[in-house]
mmCIF file of C-alpha atoms in Angstrom:
data_model
loop_
_atom_site.group_PDB
_atom_site.id
_atom_site.type_symbol
_atom_site.label_atom_id
_atom_site.label_comp_id
_atom_site.label_asym_id
_atom_site.label_seq_id
_atom_site.Cartn_x
_atom_site.Cartn_y
_atom_site.Cartn_z
ATOM 1 C CA MET H 256 129.442 -34.679 87.752
ATOM 2 C CA LYS H 257 129.869 -30.986 88.933
ATOM 3 C CA TYR H 258 126.589 -31.273 91.171
ATOM 4 C CA LEU H 259 128.020 -34.767 92.957
ATOM 5 C CA SER H 260 131.346 -32.732 93.310
ATOM 6 C CA LEU H 261 129.501 -29.811 95.428
ATOM 7 C CA LEU H 262 127.389 -32.410 97.264
ATOM 8 C CA LEU H 263 130.625 -33.841 98.515
ATOM 9 C CA LEU H 264 132.100 -30.563 99.223
ATOM 10 C CA ALA H 265 129.050 -29.588 101.419
ATOM 11 C CA PHE H 266 129.427 -32.816 103.341
ATOM 12 C CA LEU H 267 133.210 -32.293 104.152
ATOM 13 C CA VAL H 268 132.701 -28.870 105.238
ATOM 14 C CA HIS H 269 129.730 -29.674 107.459
ATOM 15 C CA GLN H 270 132.088 -32.174 109.227
ATOM 16 C CA ALA H 271 133.503 -30.680 112.414
ATOM 17 C CA PRO H 272 136.455 -28.502 110.853
ATOM 18 C CA ALA H 273 139.643 -29.027 112.066
ATOM 19 C CA GLN H 274 142.151 -26.311 113.392
ATOM 20 C CA THR H 275 144.998 -25.482 110.416
ATOM 21 C CA THR H 276 148.548 -25.513 111.942
ATOM 22 C CA PHE H 277 150.147 -22.216 110.640
ATOM 23 C CA ASP H 278 153.730 -20.976 110.800
ATOM 24 C CA HIS H 279 153.174 -17.997 108.383
ATOM 25 C CA HIS H 280 154.925 -14.658 108.465
ATOM 26 C CA TRP H 281 154.343 -12.108 105.722
ATOM 27 C CA LYS H 282 155.408 -8.775 105.116
ATOM 28 C CA TRP H 283 154.154 -6.557 102.187
ATOM 29 C CA ASN H 284 154.926 -3.049 101.166
ATOM 30 C CA ASN H 285 153.084 -0.964 98.679
ATOM 31 C CA ASN H 286 154.416 2.875 98.547
ATOM 32 C CA ASP H 287 153.258 4.607 101.971
ATOM 33 C CA SER H 288 151.378 1.068 103.169
ATOM 34 C CA ARG H 289 153.081 -1.493 105.200
ATOM 35 C CA LEU H 290 151.693 -5.193 106.102
ATOM 36 C CA GLU H 291 153.040 -7.235 108.587
ATOM 37 C CA VAL H 292 151.444 -10.738 109.722
ATOM 38 C CA ASP H 293 152.291 -13.575 111.953
ATOM 39 C CA LEU H 294 150.062 -16.467 112.622
ATOM 40 C CA GLU H 295 151.680 -19.450 114.634
ATOM 41 C CA GLY H 296 150.003 -22.501 116.278
ATOM 42 C CA ASP H 297 146.803 -24.253 115.526
ATOM 43 C CA ILE H 298 143.902 -21.872 114.329
ATOM 44 C CA LEU H 299 140.284 -22.327 113.197
ATOM 45 C CA PHE H 300 138.636 -19.371 111.773
ATOM 46 C CA ALA H 301 135.195 -18.629 111.961
ATOM 47 C CA ARG H 302 133.421 -19.935 108.875
ATOM 48 C CA ASP H 303 133.046 -16.181 107.365
ATOM 49 C CA TYR H 304 136.757 -15.690 108.543
ATOM 50 C CA ARG H 305 135.765 -12.258 110.327
ATOM 51 C CA SER H 306 136.789 -13.926 113.810
ATOM 52 C CA VAL H 307 138.724 -17.062 115.405
ATOM 53 C CA GLU H 308 136.350 -19.839 116.550
ATOM 54 C CA SER H 309 139.264 -21.774 118.497
ATOM 55 C CA MET H 310 142.826 -22.011 118.876
ATOM 56 C CA SER H 311 145.607 -23.642 120.974
ATOM 57 C CA ARG H 312 147.291 -22.415 123.958
ATOM 58 C CA ASP H 313 150.489 -21.656 122.106
ATOM 59 C CA ALA H 314 148.832 -19.870 118.989
ATOM 60 C CA LEU H 315 149.178 -16.338 118.186
ATOM 61 C CA ILE H 316 147.614 -13.746 115.173
ATOM 62 C CA ARG H 317 149.369 -10.742 115.022
ATOM 63 C CA ILE H 318 148.838 -8.188 112.262
ATOM 64 C CA GLU H 319 150.201 -4.570 112.000
ATOM 65 C CA ARG H 320 149.250 -2.145 109.255
ATOM 66 C CA ARG H 321 150.512 0.985 108.653
ATOM 67 C CA GLU H 322 149.234 3.467 106.115
ATOM 68 C CA ARG H 323 149.502 7.107 105.780
ATOM 69 C CA ARG H 324 146.465 8.164 107.657
ATOM 70 C CA ARG H 325 145.729 4.940 109.606
ATOM 71 C CA ASP H 326 147.676 2.688 111.521
ATOM 72 C CA ARG H 327 145.995 -0.518 112.993
ATOM 73 C CA ASP H 328 147.347 -3.364 115.180
ATOM 74 C CA LEU H 329 145.322 -6.695 116.113
ATOM 75 C CA LYS H 330 146.621 -9.176 118.294
ATOM 76 C CA ILE H 331 144.851 -12.576 118.845
ATOM 77 C CA GLU H 332 145.397 -15.210 121.280
ATOM 78 C CA ARG H 333 143.827 -17.389 123.701
ATOM 79 C CA LYS H 334 144.049 -16.714 127.604
ATOM 80 C CA GLY H 335 142.746 -19.302 129.712
ATOM 81 C CA GLY H 336 139.952 -20.619 128.141
ATOM 82 C CA GLU H 337 138.810 -17.367 126.067
ATOM 83 C CA ILE H 338 139.996 -15.687 122.860
ATOM 84 C CA VAL H 339 141.105 -12.400 123.315
ATOM 85 C CA TYR H 340 141.294 -9.605 120.724
ATOM 86 C CA GLU H 341 143.515 -6.456 121.435
ATOM 87 C CA TYR H 342 142.669 -3.962 118.880
ATOM 88 C CA ARG H 343 144.740 -0.657 118.527
ATOM 89 C CA ARG H 344 143.645 2.319 116.103
ATOM 90 C CA GLU H 345 146.348 4.823 115.958
ATOM 91 C CA GLY H 346 147.977 3.304 118.856
ATOM 92 C CA LYS H 347 144.745 3.699 120.815
ATOM 93 C CA ARG H 348 143.474 0.412 122.436
ATOM 94 C CA ILE H 349 139.794 -0.043 121.149
ATOM 95 C CA PRO H 350 137.267 -2.806 122.999
ATOM 96 C CA TYR H 351 136.671 -5.774 120.866
ATOM 97 C CA ASP H 352 132.768 -4.943 121.648
ATOM 98 C CA GLN H 353 133.141 -1.521 120.240
ATOM 99 C CA ALA H 354 134.812 -2.910 117.071
ATOM 100 C CA ARG H 355 133.618 -5.926 116.185
ATOM 101 C CA GLU H 356 132.705 -5.051 112.879
ATOM 102 C CA GLU H 357 136.057 -3.263 111.877
ATOM 103 C CA ILE H 358 137.968 -6.113 113.611
ATOM 104 C CA GLY H 359 136.066 -8.438 111.177
ATOM 105 C CA ASP H 360 136.733 -6.687 107.967
ATOM 106 C CA PHE H 361 140.601 -6.062 109.106
ATOM 107 C CA LEU H 362 141.120 -9.830 109.484
ATOM 108 C CA LEU H 363 139.280 -10.966 106.513
ATOM 109 C CA SER H 364 141.070 -8.555 104.138
ATOM 110 C CA VAL H 365 144.332 -10.064 105.702
ATOM 111 C CA VAL H 366 142.914 -13.544 105.256
ATOM 112 C CA ARG H 367 141.820 -12.955 101.520
ATOM 113 C CA ASP H 368 145.119 -10.975 100.489
ATOM 114 C CA GLY H 369 147.395 -13.659 101.994
ATOM 115 C CA GLY H 370 145.589 -16.398 100.497
ATOM 116 C CA LEU H 371 145.530 -17.748 104.089
ATOM 117 C CA ASP H 372 144.022 -21.088 104.866
ATOM 118 C CA ALA H 373 143.035 -21.164 101.061
ATOM 119 C CA GLU H 374 142.096 -24.643 100.848
ATOM 120 C CA ARG H 375 139.582 -24.424 103.398
ATOM 121 C CA ARG H 376 138.128 -21.013 102.558
ATOM 122 C CA VAL H 377 137.772 -22.291 98.680
ATOM 123 C CA GLY H 378 135.658 -25.174 99.720
ATOM 124 C CA ILE H 379 133.280 -22.993 101.668
ATOM 125 C CA LEU H 380 133.288 -20.416 98.999
ATOM 126 C CA LEU H 381 132.398 -23.214 96.560
ATOM 127 C CA GLU H 382 129.843 -24.391 98.716
ATOM 128 C CA ASP H 383 128.051 -21.184 99.617
ATOM 129 C CA GLY H 384 128.402 -19.609 96.146
ATOM 130 C CA GLY H 385 129.897 -22.119 93.526
ATOM 131 C CA VAL H 386 132.702 -21.339 91.116
ATOM 132 C CA SER H 387 131.399 -17.579 90.378
ATOM 133 C CA ALA H 388 131.954 -16.822 94.421
ATOM 134 C CA VAL H 389 135.677 -18.113 94.348
ATOM 135 C CA MET H 390 136.083 -15.795 90.885
ATOM 136 C CA ALA H 391 134.592 -12.867 92.918
ATOM 137 C CA GLU H 392 136.701 -13.183 95.713
ATOM 138 C CA VAL H 393 139.797 -13.390 93.531
ATOM 139 C CA ARG H 394 138.630 -9.979 92.181
ATOM 140 C CA LEU H 395 139.124 -8.445 95.551
ATOM 141 C CA VAL H 396 142.370 -9.811 96.599
ATOM 142 C CA GLU H 397 144.867 -7.217 96.091
ATOM 143 C CA SER H 398 148.207 -9.477 96.639
ATOM 144 C CA GLY H 399 148.904 -11.635 93.619
ATOM 145 C CA SER H 400 150.377 -14.518 95.546
ATOM 146 C CA GLY H 401 146.972 -14.455 97.412
ATOM 147 C CA ALA H 402 144.947 -14.652 94.372
ATOM 148 C CA GLY H 403 147.245 -17.504 92.804
ATOM 149 C CA ARG H 404 146.609 -19.737 95.884
ATOM 150 C CA TYR H 405 142.630 -19.192 95.585
ATOM 151 C CA LEU H 406 142.848 -20.058 91.703
ATOM 152 C CA SER H 407 145.347 -22.802 92.393
ATOM 153 C CA GLU H 408 142.747 -24.423 94.707
ATOM 154 C CA LEU H 409 139.661 -23.572 92.867
ATOM 155 C CA VAL H 410 141.764 -25.780 89.768
ATOM 156 C CA ARG H 411 142.251 -28.568 92.579
ATOM 157 C CA GLN H 412 138.515 -28.929 94.066
ATOM 158 C CA ALA H 413 136.385 -27.940 91.338
ATOM 159 C CA ASP H 414 135.357 -29.422 88.011
ATOM 160 C CA LEU H 415 135.674 -26.601 85.778
ATOM 161 C CA ASP H 416 133.798 -25.999 82.726
ATOM 162 C CA THR H 417 135.101 -24.339 79.391
ATOM 163 C CA ASP H 418 133.748 -21.014 80.253
ATOM 164 C CA GLU H 419 135.001 -21.036 84.045
ATOM 165 C CA LEU H 420 138.767 -22.391 82.772
ATOM 166 C CA GLU H 421 138.853 -19.390 80.304
ATOM 167 C CA GLU H 422 138.163 -17.178 83.218
ATOM 168 C CA VAL H 423 140.725 -18.655 85.553
ATOM 169 C CA ALA H 424 143.201 -18.183 82.577
ATOM 170 C CA ALA H 425 142.092 -14.386 82.382
ATOM 171 C CA LEU H 426 142.184 -13.988 86.028
ATOM 172 C CA ALA H 427 145.968 -15.544 86.060
ATOM 173 C CA ALA H 428 147.016 -13.030 83.839
ATOM 174 C CA SER H 429 145.194 -10.032 85.257
ATOM 175 C CA HIS H 430 145.286 -10.544 88.950
ATOM 176 C CA VAL H 431 148.233 -12.915 89.507
ATOM 177 C CA PRO H 432 151.669 -10.273 88.343
ATOM 178 C CA SER H 433 154.314 -12.451 89.746
ATOM 179 C CA SER H 434 156.218 -14.773 86.880
ATOM 180 C CA GLY H 435 156.751 -17.639 89.249
ATOM 181 C CA ASP H 436 153.227 -17.484 90.746
ATOM 182 C CA ARG H 437 151.534 -17.228 87.480
ATOM 183 C CA SER H 438 153.561 -20.055 85.839
ATOM 184 C CA ARG H 439 152.982 -22.483 89.185
ATOM 185 C CA LEU H 440 149.074 -21.906 88.488
ATOM 186 C CA LEU H 441 149.090 -22.684 84.865
ATOM 187 C CA MET H 442 151.466 -25.797 85.195
ATOM 188 C CA LEU H 443 149.001 -27.053 87.797
ATOM 189 C CA ALA H 444 145.869 -26.729 85.758
ATOM 190 C CA ALA H 445 147.442 -27.618 82.511
ATOM 191 C CA ASP H 446 145.894 -31.066 82.351
ATOM 192 C CA ASP H 447 142.422 -29.367 83.323
ATOM 193 C CA PHE H 448 142.677 -27.107 80.147
ATOM 194 C CA GLN H 449 144.215 -29.786 77.681
ATOM 195 C CA GLY H 450 141.924 -31.057 74.942
ATOM 196 C CA SER H 451 139.569 -28.304 74.133
ATOM 197 C CA ARG H 452 140.672 -25.394 71.223
ATOM 198 C CA ALA H 453 139.195 -22.907 73.257
ATOM 199 C CA THR H 454 140.614 -23.843 76.792
ATOM 200 C CA GLU H 455 144.137 -24.441 75.428
ATOM 201 C CA SER H 456 144.096 -20.861 73.456
ATOM 202 C CA ALA H 457 142.689 -19.280 76.998
ATOM 203 C CA TRP H 458 145.999 -21.132 78.599
ATOM 204 C CA MET H 459 148.550 -20.141 75.664
ATOM 205 C CA LYS H 460 147.052 -16.548 76.052
ATOM 206 C CA ALA H 461 147.963 -16.356 79.794
ATOM 207 C CA ALA H 462 151.300 -18.371 79.326
ATOM 208 C CA SER H 463 152.386 -15.863 76.887
ATOM 209 C CA SER H 464 152.149 -13.059 79.231
ATOM 210 C CA ILE H 465 154.424 -14.854 81.894
ATOM 211 C CA PRO H 466 157.605 -11.681 81.890
ATOM 212 C CA SER H 467 160.428 -14.087 82.582
ATOM 213 C CA SER H 468 161.962 -16.298 80.339
ATOM 214 C CA GLY H 469 162.593 -19.187 82.719
ATOM 215 C CA ASP H 470 159.088 -19.358 84.121
ATOM 216 C CA ARG H 471 157.463 -19.043 80.862
ATOM 217 C CA SER H 472 159.555 -21.779 79.349
ATOM 218 C CA ARG H 473 158.682 -24.041 82.446
ATOM 219 C CA ALA H 474 155.167 -23.660 81.742
ATOM 220 C CA LEU H 475 155.405 -24.427 78.187
ATOM 221 C CA MET H 476 156.943 -27.495 78.854
ATOM 222 C CA ARG H 477 154.603 -28.806 80.923
ATOM 223 C CA ALA H 478 151.666 -27.967 78.342
ATOM 224 C CA ILE H 479 153.849 -30.057 75.946
ATOM 225 C CA ASP H 480 153.743 -32.945 78.721
ATOM 226 C CA ALA H 481 149.981 -32.468 79.111
ATOM 227 C CA GLY H 482 149.208 -32.978 75.457
ATOM 228 C CA MET H 483 148.338 -29.590 74.380
ATOM 229 C CA ASN H 484 148.718 -28.702 70.745
ATOM 230 C CA ILE H 485 152.469 -28.357 69.736
ATOM 231 C CA GLN H 486 151.996 -26.040 66.983
ATOM 232 C CA ALA H 487 149.889 -23.530 69.215
ATOM 233 C CA THR H 488 152.790 -23.779 71.719
ATOM 234 C CA ALA H 489 155.667 -23.160 69.208
ATOM 235 C CA GLY H 490 153.652 -19.593 68.632
ATOM 236 C CA ILE H 491 154.545 -18.905 72.058
ATOM 237 C CA ILE H 492 157.982 -20.215 72.363
ATOM 238 C CA SER H 493 159.035 -17.436 69.783
ATOM 239 C CA GLY H 494 158.146 -14.860 72.270
ATOM 240 C CA ILE H 495 160.603 -16.265 74.874
ATOM 241 C CA PRO H 496 163.396 -13.593 74.984
ATOM 242 C CA SER H 497 166.469 -15.892 76.179
ATOM 243 C CA SER H 498 167.740 -18.417 73.592
ATOM 244 C CA GLY H 499 168.591 -20.714 75.870
ATOM 245 C CA ASP H 500 165.099 -21.076 77.688
ATOM 246 C CA LYS H 501 163.400 -21.056 73.586
ATOM 247 C CA THR H 502 165.902 -24.034 72.818
ATOM 248 C CA ARG H 503 165.167 -26.038 75.886
ATOM 249 C CA VAL H 504 161.220 -25.807 75.039
ATOM 250 C CA ILE H 505 162.014 -26.683 71.447
ATOM 251 C CA LEU H 506 164.022 -29.686 72.336
ATOM 252 C CA HIS H 507 161.517 -30.809 75.124
ATOM 253 C CA GLY H 508 159.039 -30.723 72.021
ATOM 254 C CA LEU H 509 160.924 -32.685 69.827
ATOM 255 C CA LYS H 510 161.166 -35.253 72.415
ATOM 256 C CA SER H 511 157.480 -35.655 72.955
ATOM 257 C CA ASN H 512 156.835 -37.921 69.390
ATOM 258 C CA PRO H 513 155.655 -35.070 67.473
ATOM 259 C CA SER H 514 153.572 -35.068 64.304
ATOM 260 C CA PRO H 515 155.496 -33.883 61.144
ATOM 261 C CA ASP H 516 153.276 -30.673 61.461
ATOM 262 C CA ALA H 517 154.477 -30.395 65.193
ATOM 263 C CA VAL H 518 158.107 -30.692 63.920
ATOM 264 C CA ALA H 519 157.641 -27.983 61.325
ATOM 265 C CA ALA H 520 156.216 -25.652 63.778
ATOM 266 C CA LEU H 521 158.928 -26.244 66.538
ATOM 267 C CA VAL H 522 162.021 -25.934 63.715
ATOM 268 C CA ASN H 523 160.098 -22.625 62.627
ATOM 269 C CA ALA H 524 160.188 -21.248 65.836
ATOM 270 C CA SER H 525 164.149 -22.045 66.047
ATOM 271 C CA GLN H 526 164.398 -19.185 63.474
ATOM 272 C CA THR H 527 163.861 -16.732 66.188
ATOM 273 C CA ILE H 528 166.724 -18.141 68.445
ATOM 274 C CA SER H 529 169.474 -15.325 67.797
ATOM 275 C CA SER H 530 172.277 -17.860 69.430
ATOM 276 C CA SER H 531 174.153 -19.665 66.793
ATOM 277 C CA GLY H 532 175.183 -22.644 69.277
ATOM 278 C CA ASP H 533 171.573 -22.741 70.712
ATOM 279 C CA ARG H 534 169.864 -22.764 66.932
ATOM 280 C CA THR H 535 172.175 -25.254 65.868
ATOM 281 C CA ARG H 536 171.682 -27.329 68.966
ATOM 282 C CA ALA H 537 167.718 -27.282 68.366
ATOM 283 C CA LEU H 538 168.396 -27.927 64.673
ATOM 284 C CA LEU H 539 170.484 -31.232 65.694
ATOM 285 C CA ALA H 540 167.817 -32.395 67.704
ATOM 286 C CA ALA H 541 165.463 -32.029 64.661
ATOM 287 C CA SER H 542 167.598 -33.134 62.192
ATOM 288 C CA PRO H 543 166.231 -36.930 62.251
ATOM 289 C CA HIS H 544 162.890 -35.642 61.334
ATOM 290 C CA ILE H 545 164.090 -33.766 58.111
ATOM 291 C CA SER H 546 162.467 -36.253 55.711
ATOM 292 C CA GLU H 547 159.332 -36.552 57.553
ATOM 293 C CA SER H 548 157.483 -33.844 55.133
ATOM 294 C CA SER H 549 158.236 -30.779 52.595
ATOM 295 C CA ALA H 550 157.001 -28.492 55.557
ATOM 296 C CA VAL H 551 159.803 -29.911 58.189
ATOM 297 C CA ARG H 552 162.441 -29.958 55.254
ATOM 298 C CA GLN H 553 161.536 -26.207 54.428
ATOM 299 C CA ALA H 554 161.525 -24.700 57.824
ATOM 300 C CA PHE H 555 164.977 -26.728 58.652
ATOM 301 C CA VAL H 556 166.552 -25.353 55.661
ATOM 302 C CA SER H 557 165.580 -21.769 56.352
ATOM 303 C CA SER H 558 166.488 -21.916 59.819
ATOM 304 C CA ALA H 559 169.921 -23.408 59.123
ATOM 305 C CA ARG H 560 170.735 -20.877 56.400
ATOM 306 C CA SER H 561 170.785 -18.308 58.737
ATOM 307 C CA ILE H 562 172.928 -19.623 61.406
ATOM 308 C CA SER H 563 176.076 -16.949 61.685
ATOM 309 C CA SER H 564 178.820 -19.312 62.794
ATOM 310 C CA SER H 565 180.462 -21.431 59.780
ATOM 311 C CA GLY H 566 181.389 -23.871 62.230
ATOM 312 C CA ASP H 567 177.908 -24.324 63.625
ATOM 313 C CA LYS H 568 176.531 -24.567 60.244
ATOM 314 C CA ALA H 569 179.049 -27.273 58.990
ATOM 315 C CA ARG H 570 178.519 -29.168 62.174
ATOM 316 C CA LEU H 571 174.713 -29.317 61.389
ATOM 317 C CA LEU H 572 175.355 -30.034 57.801
ATOM 318 C CA LEU H 573 177.673 -32.734 58.718
ATOM 319 C CA ARG H 574 175.286 -34.338 60.809
ATOM 320 C CA VAL H 575 172.468 -34.707 57.890
ATOM 321 C CA PHE H 576 174.828 -36.401 55.980
ATOM 322 C CA GLN H 577 175.853 -38.926 58.306
ATOM 323 C CA GLY H 578 172.757 -40.997 57.386
ATOM 324 C CA ASP H 579 172.884 -43.745 54.697
ATOM 325 C CA GLN H 580 169.341 -43.144 53.712
ATOM 326 C CA LEU H 581 169.107 -39.563 52.506
ATOM 327 C CA SER H 582 166.801 -38.258 49.647
ATOM 328 C CA GLN H 583 167.910 -36.214 46.712
ATOM 329 C CA ASP H 584 165.708 -33.528 47.554
ATOM 330 C CA VAL H 585 167.133 -32.993 51.272
ATOM 331 C CA LEU H 586 170.662 -33.496 49.596
ATOM 332 C CA ILE H 587 169.694 -30.722 47.358
ATOM 333 C CA ASP H 588 168.246 -28.348 49.887
ATOM 334 C CA ALA H 589 171.355 -29.000 52.324
ATOM 335 C CA LEU H 590 173.758 -28.116 49.741
ATOM 336 C CA GLY H 591 172.123 -24.994 49.058
ATOM 337 C CA VAL H 592 172.778 -24.060 53.104
ATOM 338 C CA ALA H 593 176.197 -25.023 52.058
ATOM 339 C CA THR H 594 176.641 -22.422 49.714
ATOM 340 C CA THR H 595 176.080 -20.047 52.944
ATOM 341 C CA ILE H 596 179.391 -21.431 54.992
ATOM 342 C CA SER H 597 181.986 -18.435 54.414
ATOM 343 C CA SER H 598 184.679 -20.402 55.828
ATOM 344 C CA SER H 599 186.594 -22.620 52.800
ATOM 345 C CA GLY H 600 187.739 -25.519 54.970
ATOM 346 C CA ASP H 601 183.916 -25.937 56.762
ATOM 347 C CA ARG H 602 182.531 -26.179 53.490
ATOM 348 C CA ALA H 603 185.065 -28.335 51.908
ATOM 349 C CA ARG H 604 184.681 -30.777 54.629
ATOM 350 C CA VAL H 605 180.731 -30.551 54.277
ATOM 351 C CA LEU H 606 180.848 -31.384 50.660
ATOM 352 C CA VAL H 607 183.246 -34.209 51.117
ATOM 353 C CA ALA H 608 180.943 -35.736 53.475
ATOM 354 C CA ALA H 609 177.793 -35.109 51.210
ATOM 355 C CA SER H 610 179.920 -36.366 47.828
ATOM 356 C CA ARG H 611 178.839 -40.058 48.581
ATOM 357 C CA HIS H 612 174.758 -39.233 48.540
ATOM 358 C CA VAL H 613 175.283 -37.473 45.037
ATOM 359 C CA ASP H 614 173.041 -39.220 42.670
ATOM 360 C CA GLY H 615 171.635 -37.221 39.464
ATOM 361 C CA GLU H 616 172.497 -34.203 37.291
ATOM 362 C CA ALA H 617 170.344 -31.886 39.876
ATOM 363 C CA ALA H 618 172.380 -32.607 42.788
ATOM 364 C CA GLU H 619 175.459 -32.939 41.085
ATOM 365 C CA ARG H 620 174.936 -29.428 39.742
ATOM 366 C CA ALA H 621 174.026 -28.115 43.385
ATOM 367 C CA TYR H 622 177.425 -29.726 44.714
ATOM 368 C CA LEU H 623 179.034 -28.097 41.846
ATOM 369 C CA ASP H 624 177.557 -24.718 42.509
ATOM 370 C CA ALA H 625 178.434 -25.002 46.400
ATOM 371 C CA ALA H 626 182.088 -25.894 45.259
ATOM 372 C CA GLU H 627 182.341 -23.217 43.122
ATOM 373 C CA GLY H 628 182.284 -20.497 45.940
ATOM 374 C CA ILE H 629 185.167 -22.544 47.983
ATOM 375 C CA SER H 630 187.854 -19.438 48.043
ATOM 376 C CA GLY H 631 190.799 -21.903 48.976
ATOM 377 C CA SER H 632 191.896 -23.756 45.742
ATOM 378 C CA SER H 633 193.211 -26.678 48.021
ATOM 379 C CA ASP H 634 189.975 -27.014 49.672
ATOM 380 C CA ARG H 635 188.376 -26.867 46.444
ATOM 381 C CA SER H 636 190.150 -29.320 44.732
ATOM 382 C CA ARG H 637 189.556 -31.405 47.621
ATOM 383 C CA ALA H 638 185.543 -31.188 47.180
ATOM 384 C CA LEU H 639 185.825 -32.043 43.536
ATOM 385 C CA ARG H 640 187.962 -34.883 43.921
ATOM 386 C CA ALA H 641 185.706 -36.156 46.358
ATOM 387 C CA LEU H 642 182.524 -35.808 44.066
ATOM 388 C CA ILE H 643 184.730 -37.489 41.265
ATOM 389 C CA SER H 644 185.382 -40.531 43.623
ATOM 390 C CA GLY H 645 182.241 -40.775 45.349
ATOM 391 C CA SER H 646 183.750 -41.161 48.441
#
C-alpha cells in the first residue's frame, strides 16, 4: 500500500506543476533577530526551493532579515519576461550571479521555516527520500508553525506505519511549541493513531504536553470521537488545569456510549475537578451509569463525597434517588454520601427522597445513620417520618 502511494506521488509530482497563489505576510521576532516575509501572486518555486521557476506579472517575493551582525534583503519579481533577483547584504546590492548559492540558502531557509508551499514541498520530499526525508526536514525547521505544517501534510499524504506515527507524535511535542498548532496537528492525525496501543500511547503523550487547557481538551474530545481508548484519555483529563475544560471532556466521553470500565475511568477523573459546580455537572451526567458496575459506583461515591457544596451534593443525590429501580447497594452507598451533607435542610430533603427505596435492615441502618447527624430537630423529624411512612 505504501509503495503504491509513493508511486502515485511520483506520478503527480512529475506532471507539469502549477503555480501556487500566495497572499502571505509573515513577521517573526526572536531576541536580536527579525524576519519579514511577503509573498503575493502566482509563484512556482524550483523543485529544490532555492530559486523561482515562474511567477505571474503581479507576483512578488520580499524577504527582510535583520540580525545582530548580518542584515539581508531579497526581492524577487518578474520584469518583462525575466525573473529578477535583487539581493542586498548589509545594504549593499550583490549581483545574482555572485550570490546564487547564498540566495538559494536564504530562500530555502525562509520557505522551510515558514512552512511555505508545504503541500507541494512535502510531496517532493516524499518522492525523493520518503517519510524519513520529511522528518529530517522538520528537525531543521526553526519555526513551530512551519514544523506543524510539514507534519500535517505528512499525515495527509503518507500512509505511516507505527514507528513513523510515534515519531510524528514525538516531533509534535518537541518541535511544535504552540498549543494551538500542536492541538490542530494531533486532531488532524487522531484517526491515523487510533487502533494501536503503541500509537495511541504516543498520541496521548504528545497531547498531555499541550500547555493550554482549552486546546488540550479539544484534542482529547477529538481522540474520543476517533475511538481511542477512553481509559487512557481519562488519565490525560486529570492533568487539565481548568475545571470547566476538564468537565467538558468528561461530558463528551460520557456521550460516546462508553463501556462500564470507561465510565469508571471518567468518573475517577472527575475527582480532580476543583469546582463544586463543575464536578456536580459531570456526576449528574454519569449518574445513569451508577449501577453498571461496582467500579463505577465506587468511583461515583468517592467523587461525590468530596463535593464541597451541600447544595450541589444534595442536587446530585436527589437525581440518583429519582429513579424507580435503585439497587440496595447503590442506595446504601448514596446514603453514606448523604452523611457528608452539612446543611440540615439539604440532608433532610435527600433522605425524604431516598425513603421510598429503603428495603431491608442494612439500608434502614444507613438511613438512620444519615438522619442521626441532622442537627435541626424539625428536619430530623421530617426525615424519620418519611422513613416510617415509606413516602
